[in-house]
Coordinates of C-alpha atoms in Angstrom, one line a residue:
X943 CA -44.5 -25.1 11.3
X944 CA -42.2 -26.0 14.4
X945 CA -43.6 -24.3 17.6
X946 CA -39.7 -23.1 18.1
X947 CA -40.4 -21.2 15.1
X948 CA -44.1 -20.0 16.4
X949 CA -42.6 -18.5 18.8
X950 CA -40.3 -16.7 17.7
X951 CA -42.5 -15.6 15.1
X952 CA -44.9 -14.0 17.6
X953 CA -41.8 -12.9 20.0
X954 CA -40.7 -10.6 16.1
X955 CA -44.1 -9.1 16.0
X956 CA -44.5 -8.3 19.4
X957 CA -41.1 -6.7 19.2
X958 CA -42.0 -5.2 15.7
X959 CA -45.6 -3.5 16.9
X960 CA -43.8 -2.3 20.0
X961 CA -40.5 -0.6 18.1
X962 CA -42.8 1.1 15.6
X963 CA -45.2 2.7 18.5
X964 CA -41.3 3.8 19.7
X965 CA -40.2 5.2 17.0
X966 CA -43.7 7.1 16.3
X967 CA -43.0 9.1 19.7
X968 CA -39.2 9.2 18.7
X969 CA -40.8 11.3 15.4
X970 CA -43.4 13.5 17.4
X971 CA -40.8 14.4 19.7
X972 CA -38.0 15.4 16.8
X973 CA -41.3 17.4 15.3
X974 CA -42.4 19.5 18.3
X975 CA -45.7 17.4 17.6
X976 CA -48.1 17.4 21.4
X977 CA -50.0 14.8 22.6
X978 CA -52.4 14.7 25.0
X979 CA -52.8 12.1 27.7
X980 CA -56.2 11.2 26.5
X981 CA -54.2 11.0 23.3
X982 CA -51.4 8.8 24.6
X983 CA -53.7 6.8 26.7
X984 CA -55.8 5.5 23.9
X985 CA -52.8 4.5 21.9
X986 CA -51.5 2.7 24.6
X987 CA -54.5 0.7 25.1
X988 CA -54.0 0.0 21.4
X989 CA -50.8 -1.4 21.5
X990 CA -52.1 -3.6 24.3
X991 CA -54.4 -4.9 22.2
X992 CA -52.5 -5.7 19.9
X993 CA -49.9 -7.6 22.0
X994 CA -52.5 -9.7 23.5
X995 CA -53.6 -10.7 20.2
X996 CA -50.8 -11.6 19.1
X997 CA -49.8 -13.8 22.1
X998 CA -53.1 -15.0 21.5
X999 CA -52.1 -16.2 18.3
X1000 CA -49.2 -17.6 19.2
X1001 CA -50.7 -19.7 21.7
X1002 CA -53.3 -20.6 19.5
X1003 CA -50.7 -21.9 17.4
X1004 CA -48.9 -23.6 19.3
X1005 CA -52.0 -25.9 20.8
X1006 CA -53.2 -26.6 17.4
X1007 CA -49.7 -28.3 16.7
X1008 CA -49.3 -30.0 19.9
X1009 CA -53.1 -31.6 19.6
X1010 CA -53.3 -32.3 16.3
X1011 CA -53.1 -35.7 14.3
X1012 CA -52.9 -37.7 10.9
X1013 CA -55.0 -40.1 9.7
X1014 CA -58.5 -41.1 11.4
X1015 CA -58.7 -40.7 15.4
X1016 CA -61.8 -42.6 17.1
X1017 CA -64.7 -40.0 18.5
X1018 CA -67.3 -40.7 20.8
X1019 CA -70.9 -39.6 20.2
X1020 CA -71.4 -38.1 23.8
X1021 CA -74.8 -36.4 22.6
X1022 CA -77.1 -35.3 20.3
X1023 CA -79.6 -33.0 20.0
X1024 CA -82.4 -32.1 17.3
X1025 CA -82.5 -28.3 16.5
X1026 CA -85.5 -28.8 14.6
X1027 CA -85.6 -28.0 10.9
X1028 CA -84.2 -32.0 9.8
X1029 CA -80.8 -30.4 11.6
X1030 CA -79.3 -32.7 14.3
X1031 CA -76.3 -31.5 16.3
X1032 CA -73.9 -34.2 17.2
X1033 CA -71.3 -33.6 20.5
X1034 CA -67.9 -35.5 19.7
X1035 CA -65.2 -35.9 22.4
X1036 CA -61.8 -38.2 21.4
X1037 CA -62.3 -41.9 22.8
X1038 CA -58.7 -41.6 23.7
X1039 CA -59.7 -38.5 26.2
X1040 CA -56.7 -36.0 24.6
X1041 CA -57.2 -32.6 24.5
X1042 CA -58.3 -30.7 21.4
X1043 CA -56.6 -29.2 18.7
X1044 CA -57.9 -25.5 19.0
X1045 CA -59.2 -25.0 15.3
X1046 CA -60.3 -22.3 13.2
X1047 CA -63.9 -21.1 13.5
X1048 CA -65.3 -22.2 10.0
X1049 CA -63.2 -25.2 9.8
X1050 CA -64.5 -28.7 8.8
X1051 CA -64.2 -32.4 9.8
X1052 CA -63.9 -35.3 7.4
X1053 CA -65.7 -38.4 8.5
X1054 CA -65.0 -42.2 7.3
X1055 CA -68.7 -43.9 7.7
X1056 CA -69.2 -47.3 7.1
X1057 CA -72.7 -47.2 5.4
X1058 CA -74.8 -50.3 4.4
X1059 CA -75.0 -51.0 0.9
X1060 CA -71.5 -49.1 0.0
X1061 CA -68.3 -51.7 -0.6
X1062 CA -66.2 -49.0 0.9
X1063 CA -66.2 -46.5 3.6
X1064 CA -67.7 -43.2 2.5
X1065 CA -65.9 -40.1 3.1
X1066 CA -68.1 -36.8 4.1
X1067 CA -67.2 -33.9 5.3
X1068 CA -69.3 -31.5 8.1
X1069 CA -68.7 -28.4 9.1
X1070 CA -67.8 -27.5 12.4
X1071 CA -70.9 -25.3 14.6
X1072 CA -69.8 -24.2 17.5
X1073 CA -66.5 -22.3 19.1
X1074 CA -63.6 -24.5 19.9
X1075 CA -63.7 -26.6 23.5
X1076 CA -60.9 -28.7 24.2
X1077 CA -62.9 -31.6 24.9
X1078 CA -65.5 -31.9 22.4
X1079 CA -66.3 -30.7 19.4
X1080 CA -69.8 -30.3 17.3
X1081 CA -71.3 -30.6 13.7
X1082 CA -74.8 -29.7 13.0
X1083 CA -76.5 -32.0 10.6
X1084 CA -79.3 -31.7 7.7
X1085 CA -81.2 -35.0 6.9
X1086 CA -81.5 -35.2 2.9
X1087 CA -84.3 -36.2 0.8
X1088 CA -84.3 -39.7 0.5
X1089 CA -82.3 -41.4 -2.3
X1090 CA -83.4 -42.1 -5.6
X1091 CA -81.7 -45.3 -6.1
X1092 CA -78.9 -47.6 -4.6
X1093 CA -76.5 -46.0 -7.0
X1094 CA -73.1 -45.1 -5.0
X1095 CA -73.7 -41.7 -6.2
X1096 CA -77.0 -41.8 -3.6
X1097 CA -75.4 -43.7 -1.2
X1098 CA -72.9 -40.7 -0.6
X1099 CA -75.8 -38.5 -0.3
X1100 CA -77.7 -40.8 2.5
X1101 CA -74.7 -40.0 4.3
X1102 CA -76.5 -37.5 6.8
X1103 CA -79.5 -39.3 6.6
X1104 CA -77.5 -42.5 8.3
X1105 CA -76.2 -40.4 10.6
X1106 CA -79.8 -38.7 11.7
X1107 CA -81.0 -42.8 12.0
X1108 CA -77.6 -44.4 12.9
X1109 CA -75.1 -41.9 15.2
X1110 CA -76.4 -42.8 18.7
X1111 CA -75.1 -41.6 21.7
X1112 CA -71.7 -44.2 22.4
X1113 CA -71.1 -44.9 19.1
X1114 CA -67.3 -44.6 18.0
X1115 CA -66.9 -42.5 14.5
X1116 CA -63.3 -42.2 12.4
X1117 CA -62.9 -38.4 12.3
X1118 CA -59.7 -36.9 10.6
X1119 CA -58.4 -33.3 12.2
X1120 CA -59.8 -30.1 11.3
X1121 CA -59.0 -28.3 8.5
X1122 CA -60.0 -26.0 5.5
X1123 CA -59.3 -22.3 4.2
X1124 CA -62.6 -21.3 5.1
X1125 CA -62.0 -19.8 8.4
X1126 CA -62.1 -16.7 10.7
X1127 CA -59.0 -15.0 12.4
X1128 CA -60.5 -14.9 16.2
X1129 CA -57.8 -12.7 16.8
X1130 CA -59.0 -9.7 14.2
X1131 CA -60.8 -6.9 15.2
X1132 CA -62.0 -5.7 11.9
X1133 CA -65.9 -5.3 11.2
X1134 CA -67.8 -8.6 9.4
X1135 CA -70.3 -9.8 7.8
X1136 CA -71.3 -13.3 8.3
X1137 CA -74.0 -14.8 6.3
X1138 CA -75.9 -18.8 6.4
X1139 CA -78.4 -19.5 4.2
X1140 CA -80.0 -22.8 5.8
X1141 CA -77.8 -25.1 7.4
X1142 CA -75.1 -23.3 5.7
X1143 CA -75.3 -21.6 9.3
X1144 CA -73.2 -24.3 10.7
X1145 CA -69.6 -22.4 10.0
X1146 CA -70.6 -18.7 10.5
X1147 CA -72.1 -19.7 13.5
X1148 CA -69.1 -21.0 14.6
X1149 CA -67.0 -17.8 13.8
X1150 CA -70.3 -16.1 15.5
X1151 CA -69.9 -17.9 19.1
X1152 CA -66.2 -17.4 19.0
X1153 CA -66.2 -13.7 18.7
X1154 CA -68.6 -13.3 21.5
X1155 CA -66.9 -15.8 23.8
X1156 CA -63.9 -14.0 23.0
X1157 CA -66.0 -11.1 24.4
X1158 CA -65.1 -9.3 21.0
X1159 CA -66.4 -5.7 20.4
X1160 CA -65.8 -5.5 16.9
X1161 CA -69.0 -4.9 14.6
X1162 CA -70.7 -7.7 13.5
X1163 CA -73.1 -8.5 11.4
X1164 CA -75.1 -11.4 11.2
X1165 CA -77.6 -12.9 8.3
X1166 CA -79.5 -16.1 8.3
X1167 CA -81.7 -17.2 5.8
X1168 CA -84.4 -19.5 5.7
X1169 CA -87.4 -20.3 4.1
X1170 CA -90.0 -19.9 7.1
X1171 CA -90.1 -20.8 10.8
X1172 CA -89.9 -24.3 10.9
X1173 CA -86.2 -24.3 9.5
X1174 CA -85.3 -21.6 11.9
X1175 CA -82.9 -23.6 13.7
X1176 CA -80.7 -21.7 17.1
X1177 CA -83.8 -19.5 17.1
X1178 CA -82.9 -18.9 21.5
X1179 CA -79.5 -19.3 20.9
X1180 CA -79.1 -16.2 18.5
X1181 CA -81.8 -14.0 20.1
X1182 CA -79.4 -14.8 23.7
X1183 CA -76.8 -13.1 21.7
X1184 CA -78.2 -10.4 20.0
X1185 CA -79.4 -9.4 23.7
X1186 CA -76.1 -10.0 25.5
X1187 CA -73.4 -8.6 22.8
X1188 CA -75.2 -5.1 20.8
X1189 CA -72.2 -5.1 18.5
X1190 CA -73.8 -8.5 17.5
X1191 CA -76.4 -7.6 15.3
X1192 CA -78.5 -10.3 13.9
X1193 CA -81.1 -10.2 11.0
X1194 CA -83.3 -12.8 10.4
X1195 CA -84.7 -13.5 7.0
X1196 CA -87.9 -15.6 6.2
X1197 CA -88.1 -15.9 2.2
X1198 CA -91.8 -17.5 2.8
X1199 CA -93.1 -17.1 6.1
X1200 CA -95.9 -19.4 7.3
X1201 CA -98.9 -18.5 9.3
X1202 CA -97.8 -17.8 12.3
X1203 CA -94.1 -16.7 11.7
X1204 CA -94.5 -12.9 13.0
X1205 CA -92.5 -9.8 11.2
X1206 CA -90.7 -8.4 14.0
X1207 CA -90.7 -11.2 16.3
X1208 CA -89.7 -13.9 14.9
X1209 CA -87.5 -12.8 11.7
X1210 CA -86.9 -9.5 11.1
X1211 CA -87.5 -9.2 7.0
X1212 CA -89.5 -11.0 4.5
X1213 CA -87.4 -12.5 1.3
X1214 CA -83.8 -13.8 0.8
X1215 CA -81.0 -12.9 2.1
X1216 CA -79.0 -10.5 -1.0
X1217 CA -76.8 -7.8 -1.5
X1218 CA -80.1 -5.3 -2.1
X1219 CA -80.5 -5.7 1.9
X1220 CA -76.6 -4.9 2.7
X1221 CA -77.0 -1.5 0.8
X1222 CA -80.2 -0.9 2.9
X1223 CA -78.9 -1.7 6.4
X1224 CA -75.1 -1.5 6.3
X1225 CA -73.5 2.0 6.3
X1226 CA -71.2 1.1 3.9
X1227 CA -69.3 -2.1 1.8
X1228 CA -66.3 -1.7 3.8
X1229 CA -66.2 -5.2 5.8
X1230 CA -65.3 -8.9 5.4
X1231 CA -67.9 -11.3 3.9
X1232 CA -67.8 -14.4 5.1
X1233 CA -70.7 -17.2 3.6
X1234 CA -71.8 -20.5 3.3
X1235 CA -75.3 -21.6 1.6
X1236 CA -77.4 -23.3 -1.1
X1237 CA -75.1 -22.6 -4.2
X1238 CA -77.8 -20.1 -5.8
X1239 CA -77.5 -18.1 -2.9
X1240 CA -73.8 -17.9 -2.4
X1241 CA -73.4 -16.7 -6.4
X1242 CA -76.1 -14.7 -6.2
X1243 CA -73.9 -13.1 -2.8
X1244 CA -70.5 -13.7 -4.8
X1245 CA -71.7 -11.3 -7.8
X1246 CA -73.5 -9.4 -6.0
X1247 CA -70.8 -8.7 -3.4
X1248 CA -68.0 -7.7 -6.6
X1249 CA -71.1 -5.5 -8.3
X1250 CA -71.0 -3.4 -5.2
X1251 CA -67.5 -2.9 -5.7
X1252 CA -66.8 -5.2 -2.5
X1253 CA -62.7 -6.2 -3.4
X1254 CA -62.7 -9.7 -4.0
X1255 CA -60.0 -10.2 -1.3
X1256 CA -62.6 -9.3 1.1
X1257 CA -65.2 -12.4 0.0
X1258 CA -65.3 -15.4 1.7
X1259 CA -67.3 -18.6 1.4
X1260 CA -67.3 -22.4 1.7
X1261 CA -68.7 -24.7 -1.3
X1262 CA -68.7 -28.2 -0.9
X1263 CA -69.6 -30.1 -4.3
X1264 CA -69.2 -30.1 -7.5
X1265 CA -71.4 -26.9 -8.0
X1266 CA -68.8 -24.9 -6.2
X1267 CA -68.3 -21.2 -7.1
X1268 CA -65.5 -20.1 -9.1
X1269 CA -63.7 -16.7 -8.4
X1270 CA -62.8 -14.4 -10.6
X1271 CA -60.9 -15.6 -13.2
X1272 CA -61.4 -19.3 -13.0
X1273 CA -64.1 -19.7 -14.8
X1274 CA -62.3 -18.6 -18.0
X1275 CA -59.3 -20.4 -17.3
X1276 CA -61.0 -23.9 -16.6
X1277 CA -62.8 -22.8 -20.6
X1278 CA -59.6 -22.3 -22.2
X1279 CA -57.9 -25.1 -20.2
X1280 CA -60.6 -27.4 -21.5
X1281 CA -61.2 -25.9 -25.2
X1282 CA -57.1 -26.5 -25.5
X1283 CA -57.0 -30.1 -24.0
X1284 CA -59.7 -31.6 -26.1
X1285 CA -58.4 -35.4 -27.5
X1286 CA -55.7 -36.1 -25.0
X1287 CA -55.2 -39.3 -23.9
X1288 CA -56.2 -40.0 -20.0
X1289 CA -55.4 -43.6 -18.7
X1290 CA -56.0 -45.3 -15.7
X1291 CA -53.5 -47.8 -15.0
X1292 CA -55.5 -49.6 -12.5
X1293 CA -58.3 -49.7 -14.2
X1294 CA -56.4 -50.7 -17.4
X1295 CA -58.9 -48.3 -19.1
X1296 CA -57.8 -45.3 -21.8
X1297 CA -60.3 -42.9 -22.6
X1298 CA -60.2 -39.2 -24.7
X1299 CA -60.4 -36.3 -22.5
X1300 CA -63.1 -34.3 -25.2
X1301 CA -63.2 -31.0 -22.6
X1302 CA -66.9 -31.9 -21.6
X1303 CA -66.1 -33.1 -18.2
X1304 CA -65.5 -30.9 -15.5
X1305 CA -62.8 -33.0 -13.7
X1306 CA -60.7 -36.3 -13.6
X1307 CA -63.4 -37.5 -10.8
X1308 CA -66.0 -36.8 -13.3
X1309 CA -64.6 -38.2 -16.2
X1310 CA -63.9 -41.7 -13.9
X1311 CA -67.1 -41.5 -12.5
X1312 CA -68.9 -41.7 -15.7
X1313 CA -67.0 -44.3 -17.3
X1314 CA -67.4 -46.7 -14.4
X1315 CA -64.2 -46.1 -13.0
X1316 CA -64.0 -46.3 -9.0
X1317 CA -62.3 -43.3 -7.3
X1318 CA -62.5 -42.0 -4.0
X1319 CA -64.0 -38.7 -3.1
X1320 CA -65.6 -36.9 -0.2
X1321 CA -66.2 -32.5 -0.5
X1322 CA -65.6 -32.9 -4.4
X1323 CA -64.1 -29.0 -4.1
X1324 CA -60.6 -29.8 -3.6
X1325 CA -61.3 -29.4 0.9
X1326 CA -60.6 -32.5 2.4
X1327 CA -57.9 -34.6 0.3
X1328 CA -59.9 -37.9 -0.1
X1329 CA -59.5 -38.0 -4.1
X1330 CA -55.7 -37.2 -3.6
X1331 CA -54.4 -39.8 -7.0
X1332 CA -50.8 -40.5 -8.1
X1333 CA -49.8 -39.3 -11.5
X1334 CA -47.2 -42.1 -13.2
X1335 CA -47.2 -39.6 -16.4
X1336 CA -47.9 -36.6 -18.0
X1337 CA -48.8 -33.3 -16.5
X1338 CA -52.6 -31.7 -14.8
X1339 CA -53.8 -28.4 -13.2
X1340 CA -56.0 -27.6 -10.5
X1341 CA -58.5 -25.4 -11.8
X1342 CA -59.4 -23.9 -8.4
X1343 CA -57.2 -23.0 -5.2
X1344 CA -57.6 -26.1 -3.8
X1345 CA -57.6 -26.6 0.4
X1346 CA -56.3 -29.9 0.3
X1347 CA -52.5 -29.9 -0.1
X1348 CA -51.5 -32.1 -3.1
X1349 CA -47.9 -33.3 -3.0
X1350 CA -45.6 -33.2 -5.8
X1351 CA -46.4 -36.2 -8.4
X1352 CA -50.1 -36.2 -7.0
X1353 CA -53.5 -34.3 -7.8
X1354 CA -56.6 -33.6 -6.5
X1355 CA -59.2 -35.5 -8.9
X1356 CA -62.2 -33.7 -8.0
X1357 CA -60.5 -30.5 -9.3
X1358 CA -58.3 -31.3 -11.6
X1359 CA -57.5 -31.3 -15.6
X1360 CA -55.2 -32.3 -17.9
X1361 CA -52.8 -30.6 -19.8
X1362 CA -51.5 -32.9 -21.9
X1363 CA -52.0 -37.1 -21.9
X1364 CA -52.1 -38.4 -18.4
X1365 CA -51.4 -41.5 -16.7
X1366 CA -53.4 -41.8 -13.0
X1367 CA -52.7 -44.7 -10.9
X1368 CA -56.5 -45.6 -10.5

């Protein structure tokens, strides 16, 4: 969008929230209908509000199109630091020394790493921890079990662990802009929930320390899962804004506590975070829930959430992965989309290879992948582009709402099906 356009877009809602606060005195007064000044007051202050939000947004806006850029930009490691729990937070700032596009809190960054042993770059993608700074930004790490064998498969996954032994403080990385669905509105003042199981903390932590920077008095709420102390990761961090902010309130949850992790103290209840402790503590289901997590735990959270009668427009979460949750819906339609496309042909011209799509596979990426077929891929759950593919014939679906934008001509492998025989240019 043009920033003309931004602007004038804000400049109609100002103009719009201001002639309906008119016209609602316009109607009082027509009706004999008193207010007092306590009355008037308050709904001044509300209009204010609102207006400063939405110039907010507008300048928000406005930054995040001026900063921005395509393609890879060269970051500098400028620090790192271990939180403890295998998680290592990495400080980026641009090697060119530009400001920073202003992104979303729960927004990602895609990384091109060079790894040893991989005949390409590998493309990962790392949520974003911490509120926006115009000149650095931060992802929070996990190292991963170490790899079972040299397959390319494993040599994605060794991904964070080559950044834990490799990413020193200098080093130049290929970082691509922010972006993803998965966000926060910093300029809504409705109540949330915001859940991290693990280092699934990384985005909700981000929409956490942008709220309170912004000084926000909205309610929030604030659950973090882990397994016991030693994963506890922000433990001074999160306490420091508990303390400073009491619309903040956090809940700690230890699903098996070590000796020495103390009830009370140190988390504030034994066993996972679930939907069984929202009816408990929350006075109602009437907020946004926003999540990210082991996938057990988010679709534990996602059904959970819908069995409590929570509207699915009011669920959020990030997946990255092939193990990604489906809404509502999408299950059923990826079933009937493969039960009908069983025996169509699927070629890949570069690969000069031809094989039967039998409705077995979960995706194009999939069906390549295990038939030796090389394709690029990065989130596999249609976030960050990288398995973007040209389609020379035939027609496919996305069977999810995919982040990635996919032009016209083009689909997202890791999401994708056919419809009918396809032609890929891979």
């Amino acid at each position: 969008m043009e920033p003309n356009m931004m602007i004038n877009l804000a400049a109609g809602a100002i103009f719009g929230a201001i002639a309906a606060y008119v016209l609602v005195l316009a109607l009082r007064e027509a009706h004999g209908v008193s207010v007092t000044a306590r009355t008037a007051e308050l709904e001044q202050s509300l209009l204010n509000r609102r207006i400063d939000d939405l110039l907010e947004r507008g300048r928000l806006e406005r930054e995040r199109e001026q900063f921005s850029w395509s393609g890879w930009r060269k970051f500098e490691v400028m620090e790192r630091v271990e939180e403890g729990g295998d998680i290592c937070s990495f400080y980026l700032s641009p090697h060119d020394k530009r400001p920073l596009p202003p992104y979303l809190p729960g927004q990602f960054l895609t990384f091109n790493l060079k790894l040893p042993g991989s005949s390409s770059p590998v493309v990962r993608c790392y949520s974003l921890s911490d509120a926006p700074h115009q000149e650095k930004y931060r992802i929070s790490v996990k190292r991963q079990a170490p790899p079972r064998d040299e397959s390319r498969a494993d040599i994605r996954k060794s991904s964070s662990n080559w950044l834990h032994d490799n990413a020193r403080v200098g080093d130049i990385l290929d970082v691509k802009a922010p972006a993803g669905h998965f966000y926060l509105d910093p300029a809504q003042r409705k109540p949330v929930v915001l859940i991290g199981g693990g280092v699934g903390i990384t985005p909700v932590l981000s929409m956490l320390n942008t709220l309170l920077e912004r000084n926000s008095e909205q309610e929030i709420w604030f659950f973090y899962g882990v397994r016991c102390g030693r994963e506890h990761i922000m433990k001074d961090h999160l306490k420091r804004l508990a303390l400073q902010h009491p619309n903040a309130r956090l809940r700690v949850c230890y699903s098996d506590p070590e000796d020495g992790d103390i009830e009370g103290e140190h988390f504030q209840h034994g066993g996972r975070v679930g939907v069984d402790l929202f009816r408990d503590l929350l006075p109602s289901n009437n907020y946004d829930f926003l999540f990210c997590g082991p996938p057990p735990m988010m679709k534990s959270l996602y059904e959970g959430l819908l069995d409590w009668g929570v509207p699915d427009e009011r669920i959020h979460f990030e997946a990255f992965g092939p193990a990604s949750i489906k809404r509502i819906g999408q299950t059923k339609q990826v079933d009937e989309v493969n039960e009908a496309t069983e025996g169509f042909t699927i070629t890949f011209a570069r690969s000069d290879k031809a094989l039967t799509w039998d409705g077995k596979a979960d995706s194009l990426l999939d069906l390549a992948e295990a038939n030796g077929i090389p394709m690029e891929a990065g989130c596999r759950a249609g976030n960050c582009g990288t398995c973007i593919t040209a389609i020379k014939a035939g027609p496919s679906r996305h069977t999810i709402i995919p982040s990635a934008a996919a032009e016209p001509g083009t689909c997202l492998a890791c999401c994708s099906v056919p419809t009918s025989d396809l032609t890929l240019e891979a």
